[in-house]
């Protein structure tokens, strides 16, 4: 999936802007006192300032070229600490033929870089932040899975592989 545009909220706007623009080297496409946007391949990600009383956090994934997973992981480890589980800092999803690694940004969002080997194109260029293809996933956390899922389907977002909605 390619998500063309996403808007997320953060209580750490300046810190997040510094992290994504200066540390991860994402191209800044817009900025105001209460928001900023970055280019993520074909997508645009906007962070808006949240209320001081909330600390929203998300999980989202950036698609990377199919042949650049290890290079992307090495690049990321120069900037961030990768999340680990059982001493592993990457995961292979057999059902999707994809490799992923994860890290947290300053607002504790879980950021995923995913190489979908059969769905993402390859690249001849060395990996950099400009190698990212798009935003490929974003979480929606709700206790109302079926009704929200139905709304998404009615809005034109299809369920993966035409499966039924899973309420768990």
XYZ file of N, CA and C in Angstrom:
504
model
N 0.844 -1.178 0.000
C 0.000 0.000 0.000
C 0.889 1.241 0.000
N 0.448 2.259 -0.682
C 1.111 3.562 -0.659
C 0.137 4.562 -0.058
N 0.569 5.211 0.999
C -0.218 6.268 1.615
C 0.349 7.581 1.101
N -0.466 8.333 0.383
C 0.020 9.571 -0.232
C 0.334 10.656 0.785
N -0.510 10.760 1.798
C -0.330 11.824 2.776
C -0.851 11.348 4.128
N -0.125 11.689 5.183
C -0.559 11.374 6.545
C -0.280 12.577 7.425
N -1.176 12.813 8.377
C -1.018 13.887 9.352
C -1.038 13.249 10.735
N 0.031 13.462 11.486
C 0.155 12.930 12.837
C 0.343 14.090 13.804
N 0.013 13.857 15.049
C 0.140 14.896 16.064
C 1.280 14.556 17.015
N 1.927 15.598 17.527
C 3.035 15.404 18.448
C 3.081 16.525 19.479
N 3.524 16.183 20.656
C 3.723 17.178 21.711
C 5.157 17.718 21.693
N 5.978 17.214 20.775
C 7.392 17.607 20.679
C 7.713 18.129 19.277
N 6.974 19.104 18.821
C 7.078 19.540 17.427
C 8.503 19.924 17.032
N 9.159 20.799 17.780
C 10.508 21.241 17.411
C 11.517 20.099 17.463
N 11.403 19.257 18.465
C 12.307 18.108 18.589
C 12.110 17.146 17.425
N 10.855 16.918 17.059
C 10.561 16.016 15.945
C 11.066 16.589 14.624
N 10.890 17.871 14.431
C 11.385 18.506 13.203
C 12.892 18.357 13.116
N 13.585 18.612 14.201
C 15.038 18.466 14.221
C 15.441 17.022 13.909
N 14.747 16.063 14.501
C 15.063 14.655 14.292
C 14.865 14.240 12.831
N 13.695 14.526 12.276
C 13.407 14.067 10.917
C 14.168 14.846 9.845
N 14.356 16.133 10.053
C 15.019 16.946 9.033
C 16.540 16.911 9.189
N 17.036 17.075 10.413
C 18.487 17.176 10.603
C 19.165 15.836 10.877
N 18.545 14.970 11.661
C 19.173 13.673 11.944
C 18.933 12.656 10.832
N 17.666 12.489 10.424
C 17.358 11.507 9.383
C 17.452 12.071 7.967
N 17.593 13.389 7.844
C 17.814 14.049 6.557
C 16.637 13.943 5.586
N 15.404 14.001 6.112
C 14.232 14.038 5.246
C 14.085 15.440 4.663
N 13.707 15.556 3.407
C 13.470 16.878 2.825
C 12.248 17.547 3.460
N 12.427 18.762 3.940
C 11.346 19.559 4.511
C 10.547 20.162 3.362
N 9.227 19.945 3.361
C 8.402 20.477 2.278
C 7.549 21.660 2.719
N 7.325 21.798 4.028
C 6.545 22.924 4.551
C 6.818 23.040 6.046
N 6.709 24.268 6.552
C 6.892 24.488 7.986
C 6.114 25.718 8.415
N 5.549 25.634 9.612
C 4.867 26.759 10.234
C 5.127 26.646 11.732
N 4.709 27.619 12.513
C 4.932 27.509 13.956
C 4.233 26.307 14.610
N 3.201 25.748 13.957
C 2.452 24.652 14.578
C 2.488 23.347 13.789
N 3.303 23.285 12.722
C 3.383 22.048 11.950
C 4.605 22.062 11.044
N 4.940 20.887 10.544
C 5.943 20.773 9.481
C 5.634 19.518 8.679
N 6.092 19.504 7.432
C 5.887 18.365 6.541
C 7.215 17.945 5.944
N 7.351 16.638 5.753
C 8.546 16.085 5.126
C 8.140 15.203 3.958
N 9.060 15.060 3.016
C 8.841 14.187 1.858
C 9.366 12.800 2.203
N 8.523 11.804 1.955
C 8.884 10.403 2.160
C 8.626 9.702 0.831
N 9.568 9.814 -0.096
C 9.365 9.242 -1.426
C 8.161 9.870 -2.089
N 7.180 9.046 -2.458
C 5.952 9.534 -3.099
C 4.960 10.124 -2.093
N 5.258 10.030 -0.820
C 4.328 10.448 0.234
C 4.788 11.725 0.911
N 3.854 12.317 1.647
C 4.176 13.455 2.502
C 3.666 13.156 3.904
N 4.519 13.387 4.894
C 4.170 13.177 6.289
C 4.201 14.520 6.995
N 3.077 14.873 7.617
C 2.958 16.135 8.335
C 2.812 15.846 9.818
N 3.561 16.578 10.620
C 3.405 16.545 12.070
C 2.814 17.871 12.493
N 1.736 17.791 13.278
C 1.091 18.987 13.821
C 1.223 18.974 15.336
N 1.311 20.157 15.888
C 1.422 20.291 17.335
C 0.132 19.831 18.009
N 0.279 18.997 19.021
C -0.884 18.535 19.782
C -1.035 19.392 21.032
N -2.117 19.187 21.702
C -2.346 19.849 22.981
C -1.225 19.479 23.952
N -0.893 20.375 24.837
C 0.144 20.096 25.825
C -0.245 18.967 26.770
N -1.512 18.652 26.813
C -1.985 17.630 27.738
C -2.036 16.245 27.120
N -1.702 16.122 25.856
C -1.714 14.817 25.206
C -0.330 14.498 24.671
N -0.033 13.219 24.611
C 1.238 12.750 24.068
C 0.947 11.620 23.089
N 0.400 11.966 21.926
C 0.032 10.912 20.966
C 1.265 10.175 20.460
N 1.076 8.909 20.151
C 2.152 8.161 19.509
C 1.540 7.179 18.527
N 2.348 6.781 17.558
C 1.878 5.996 16.421
C 2.892 4.915 16.071
N 2.463 4.033 15.212
C 3.368 3.134 14.506
C 3.114 3.384 13.027
N 4.189 3.621 12.278
C 4.059 3.779 10.835
C 5.279 3.167 10.173
N 5.109 2.813 8.899
C 6.181 2.141 8.160
C 6.494 2.885 6.882
N 7.786 2.941 6.592
C 8.275 3.510 5.341
C 8.746 2.368 4.445
N 8.245 2.327 3.218
C 8.694 1.343 2.239
C 10.083 1.729 1.739
N 10.952 0.721 1.656
C 12.304 0.942 1.133
C 12.546 -0.009 -0.037
N 13.518 0.298 -0.894
C 13.771 -0.565 -2.051
C 14.015 -2.018 -1.648
N 13.536 -2.922 -2.465
C 13.594 -4.357 -2.180
C 15.014 -4.858 -1.944
N 15.981 -4.284 -2.605
C 17.357 -4.771 -2.516
C 18.234 -3.947 -1.574
N 17.674 -3.077 -0.775
C 18.482 -2.185 0.060
C 18.228 -2.354 1.561
N 17.670 -3.505 1.978
C 17.345 -3.669 3.388
C 18.582 -3.571 4.279
N 19.600 -4.379 4.025
C 20.794 -4.386 4.892
C 21.502 -3.028 4.864
N 21.556 -2.415 3.726
C 22.174 -1.095 3.611
C 21.377 -0.054 4.400
N 20.056 -0.131 4.321
C 19.195 0.787 5.080
C 19.382 0.573 6.578
N 19.474 -0.660 6.984
C 19.663 -0.976 8.397
C 21.009 -0.436 8.885
N 22.057 -0.624 8.121
C 23.370 -0.085 8.493
C 23.332 1.444 8.564
N 22.663 2.077 7.615
C 22.513 3.531 7.603
C 21.799 3.987 8.874
N 20.697 3.323 9.218
C 19.899 3.716 10.382
C 20.677 3.564 11.684
N 21.485 2.518 11.797
C 22.214 2.291 13.050
C 23.258 3.365 13.329
N 23.590 4.157 12.335
C 24.501 5.286 12.546
C 23.777 6.468 13.203
N 22.424 6.404 13.222
C 21.610 7.538 13.675
C 20.755 7.193 14.891
N 20.195 5.980 14.913
C 19.247 5.587 15.952
C 19.628 4.226 16.534
N 19.027 3.919 17.666
C 19.160 2.604 18.274
C 17.980 1.760 17.801
N 18.266 0.646 17.155
C 17.189 -0.207 16.655
C 16.519 -0.948 17.806
N 15.206 -1.121 17.700
C 14.478 -1.930 18.673
C 14.886 -3.382 18.496
N 14.909 -4.119 19.593
C 15.228 -5.539 19.530
C 14.165 -6.346 20.260
N 14.027 -7.578 19.832
C 13.185 -8.549 20.504
C 13.925 -9.868 20.456
N 14.133 -10.461 21.610
C 14.912 -11.694 21.719
C 16.270 -11.541 21.042
N 16.894 -10.383 21.263
C 18.230 -10.045 20.756
C 18.301 -9.909 19.233
N 17.145 -9.815 18.571
C 17.116 -9.633 17.116
C 16.646 -8.225 16.808
N 17.320 -7.574 15.861
C 16.958 -6.205 15.493
C 16.307 -6.109 14.114
N 15.859 -7.241 13.606
C 15.111 -7.262 12.352
C 14.145 -8.432 12.391
N 13.175 -8.381 11.500
C 12.192 -9.459 11.427
C 11.895 -9.746 9.958
N 11.667 -11.022 9.675
C 11.257 -11.425 8.336
C 9.806 -11.886 8.410
N 8.967 -11.325 7.559
C 7.562 -11.700 7.464
C 7.396 -12.613 6.259
N 7.321 -13.896 6.522
C 7.222 -14.872 5.428
C 5.962 -14.645 4.590
N 4.850 -14.347 5.231
C 3.581 -14.174 4.507
C 3.631 -13.010 3.520
N 4.494 -12.030 3.787
C 4.582 -10.850 2.920
C 5.902 -10.780 2.163
N 6.799 -11.745 2.394
C 8.141 -11.732 1.825
C 8.776 -10.360 2.058
N 8.891 -9.999 3.328
C 9.384 -8.667 3.681
C 10.274 -8.724 4.920
N 11.282 -7.862 4.921
C 12.140 -7.654 6.087
C 11.860 -6.271 6.662
N 11.890 -6.174 8.004
C 11.674 -4.888 8.670
C 12.651 -4.708 9.818
N 12.929 -3.442 10.108
C 13.560 -3.082 11.374
C 12.800 -1.885 11.922
N 12.933 -1.681 13.231
C 12.133 -0.684 13.928
C 13.018 0.158 14.835
N 12.583 1.399 15.066
C 13.205 2.258 16.070
C 12.164 3.261 16.539
N 12.477 3.964 17.608
C 11.568 4.978 18.118
C 12.115 6.361 17.804
N 11.206 7.261 17.471
C 11.600 8.661 17.304
C 11.470 9.356 18.665
N 11.792 10.636 18.772
C 11.773 11.306 20.080
C 10.413 11.306 20.782
N 9.313 11.173 20.050
C 7.984 11.138 20.666
C 7.534 9.708 20.960
N 8.440 8.745 20.794
C 8.187 7.325 21.024
C 7.267 6.696 19.987
N 7.148 7.329 18.815
C 6.498 6.668 17.697
C 7.367 5.486 17.295
N 6.739 4.398 16.908
C 7.492 3.238 16.429
C 7.585 3.357 14.917
N 8.792 3.605 14.452
C 9.064 3.808 13.032
C 9.607 2.504 12.457
N 9.045 2.088 11.364
C 9.450 0.846 10.713
C 9.959 1.153 9.304
N 11.070 0.537 8.948
C 11.534 0.541 7.574
C 11.304 -0.876 7.070
N 10.555 -1.003 5.976
C 10.186 -2.327 5.482
C 10.550 -2.479 4.008
N 11.191 -3.580 3.723
C 11.561 -3.943 2.356
C 10.673 -5.104 1.938
N 9.709 -4.806 1.097
C 8.767 -5.817 0.597
C 9.377 -6.370 -0.692
N 10.020 -7.503 -0.582
C 10.850 -8.009 -1.676
C 10.091 -8.251 -2.968
N 8.837 -8.649 -2.887
C 8.105 -8.915 -4.120
C 7.216 -7.753 -4.553
N 7.079 -6.720 -3.701
C 6.190 -5.604 -4.038
C 6.907 -4.272 -4.257
N 8.119 -4.121 -3.731
C 8.833 -2.846 -3.866
C 9.878 -2.957 -4.970
N 10.077 -1.879 -5.710
C 11.119 -1.908 -6.737
C 12.509 -1.926 -6.116
N 13.477 -2.321 -6.900
C 14.877 -2.269 -6.480
C 15.451 -0.911 -6.834
N 16.641 -0.640 -6.320
C 17.302 0.628 -6.606
C 18.769 0.376 -6.913
N 19.315 1.159 -7.829
C 20.744 1.089 -8.156
C 21.557 2.034 -7.287
N 20.886 2.974 -6.615
C 21.571 4.005 -5.843
C 21.853 3.543 -4.419
N 22.956 4.029 -3.827
C 23.227 3.734 -2.418
C 22.089 4.262 -1.550
N 21.845 3.624 -0.410
C 20.722 4.003 0.437
C 20.968 5.335 1.142
N 19.920 6.149 1.180
C 19.891 7.389 1.960
C 18.421 7.676 2.265
N 18.153 8.735 2.998
C 16.762 9.087 3.285
C 15.978 9.346 2.001
N 16.663 9.720 0.955
C 15.997 9.987 -0.316
C 15.643 8.696 -1.057
N 16.089 7.547 -0.536
C 15.769 6.252 -1.133
C 14.386 5.750 -0.733
N 13.799 6.333 0.314
C 12.497 5.867 0.774
C 11.476 5.995 -0.346
N 10.621 5.000 -0.454
C 9.656 4.961 -1.547
C 8.339 5.636 -1.201
N 7.850 5.402 0.032
C 6.540 5.924 0.429
C 6.252 5.531 1.869
N 5.168 6.086 2.387
C 4.610 5.593 3.640
C 3.769 4.377 3.252
N 4.022 3.254 3.892
C 3.334 2.024 3.505
C 2.340 1.507 4.516
N 2.443 1.961 5.768
C 1.537 1.493 6.816
C 1.392 2.578 7.859
N 0.247 2.589 8.520
C 0.036 3.414 9.702
C -1.013 2.717 10.557
N -0.805 2.765 11.856
C -1.758 2.064 12.719
C -3.005 2.891 12.976
N -4.077 2.211 13.214
C -5.325 2.799 13.696
C -5.724 1.965 14.905
N -5.595 2.527 16.075
C -5.916 1.801 17.291
C -7.334 2.156 17.717
N -8.164 1.140 17.862
C -9.559 1.371 18.234
C -10.133 0.123 18.885
N -11.044 0.290 19.825
C -11.757 -0.877 20.354
C -12.906 -1.298 19.434
N -13.169 -0.518 18.396
C -14.293 -0.752 17.481
C -13.787 -1.212 16.108
N -13.057 -2.313 16.107
C -12.374 -2.776 14.903
C -13.341 -2.963 13.741
N -14.433 -3.652 13.965
C -15.332 -3.963 12.860
C -15.958 -2.701 12.259
N -16.452 -1.783 13.089
C -17.103 -0.584 12.533
C -16.084 0.341 11.858
N -14.906 0.486 12.447
C -13.883 1.323 11.811
C -13.402 0.651 10.524
N -13.211 -0.668 10.562
C -12.821 -1.400 9.358
C -13.836 -1.247 8.245
N -15.099 -1.326 8.598
C -16.170 -1.145 7.609
C -16.136 0.268 7.028
N -15.912 1.266 7.857
C -15.798 2.648 7.367
C -14.627 2.788 6.401
N -13.498 2.167 6.723
C -12.335 2.232 5.831
C -12.640 1.559 4.487
N -13.265 0.401 4.538
C -13.627 -0.298 3.304
C -14.582 0.555 2.475
N -15.573 1.156 3.139
C -16.529 2.019 2.436
C -15.874 3.265 1.865
N -14.706 3.636 2.405
C -13.957 4.793 1.904
C -13.006 4.411 0.776
N -12.951 3.116 0.435
C -12.118 2.675 -0.681
C -10.818 2.023 -0.271
N -10.588 1.820 1.021
C -9.375 1.144 1.483
C -9.707 -0.336 1.609
N -9.028 -1.157 0.847
C -9.356 -2.577 0.803
C -8.636 -3.351 1.904
N -9.208 -4.479 2.259
C -8.594 -5.389 3.218
C -7.554 -6.206 2.461
N -6.403 -6.433 3.078
C -5.316 -7.162 2.424
C -5.772 -8.538 1.974
N -5.488 -8.856 0.748
C -5.792 -10.164 0.150
C -7.270 -10.521 0.256
N -8.142 -9.524 0.249
C -9.587 -9.726 0.296
C -10.045 -10.584 1.483
N -9.314 -10.503 2.596
C -9.693 -11.244 3.800
C -10.873 -10.561 4.486
N -11.546 -11.319 5.362
C -12.578 -10.744 6.202
C -11.923 -9.907 7.292
N -12.654 -8.939 7.817
C -12.129 -8.142 8.934
C -11.931 -9.044 10.141
N -10.797 -8.876 10.796
C -10.479 -9.626 12.013
C -10.655 -8.679 13.186
N -11.510 -9.015 14.116
C -11.826 -8.117 15.216
C -10.855 -8.225 16.378
N -9.775 -8.970 16.256
C -8.800 -9.084 17.347
C -7.564 -8.285 17.051
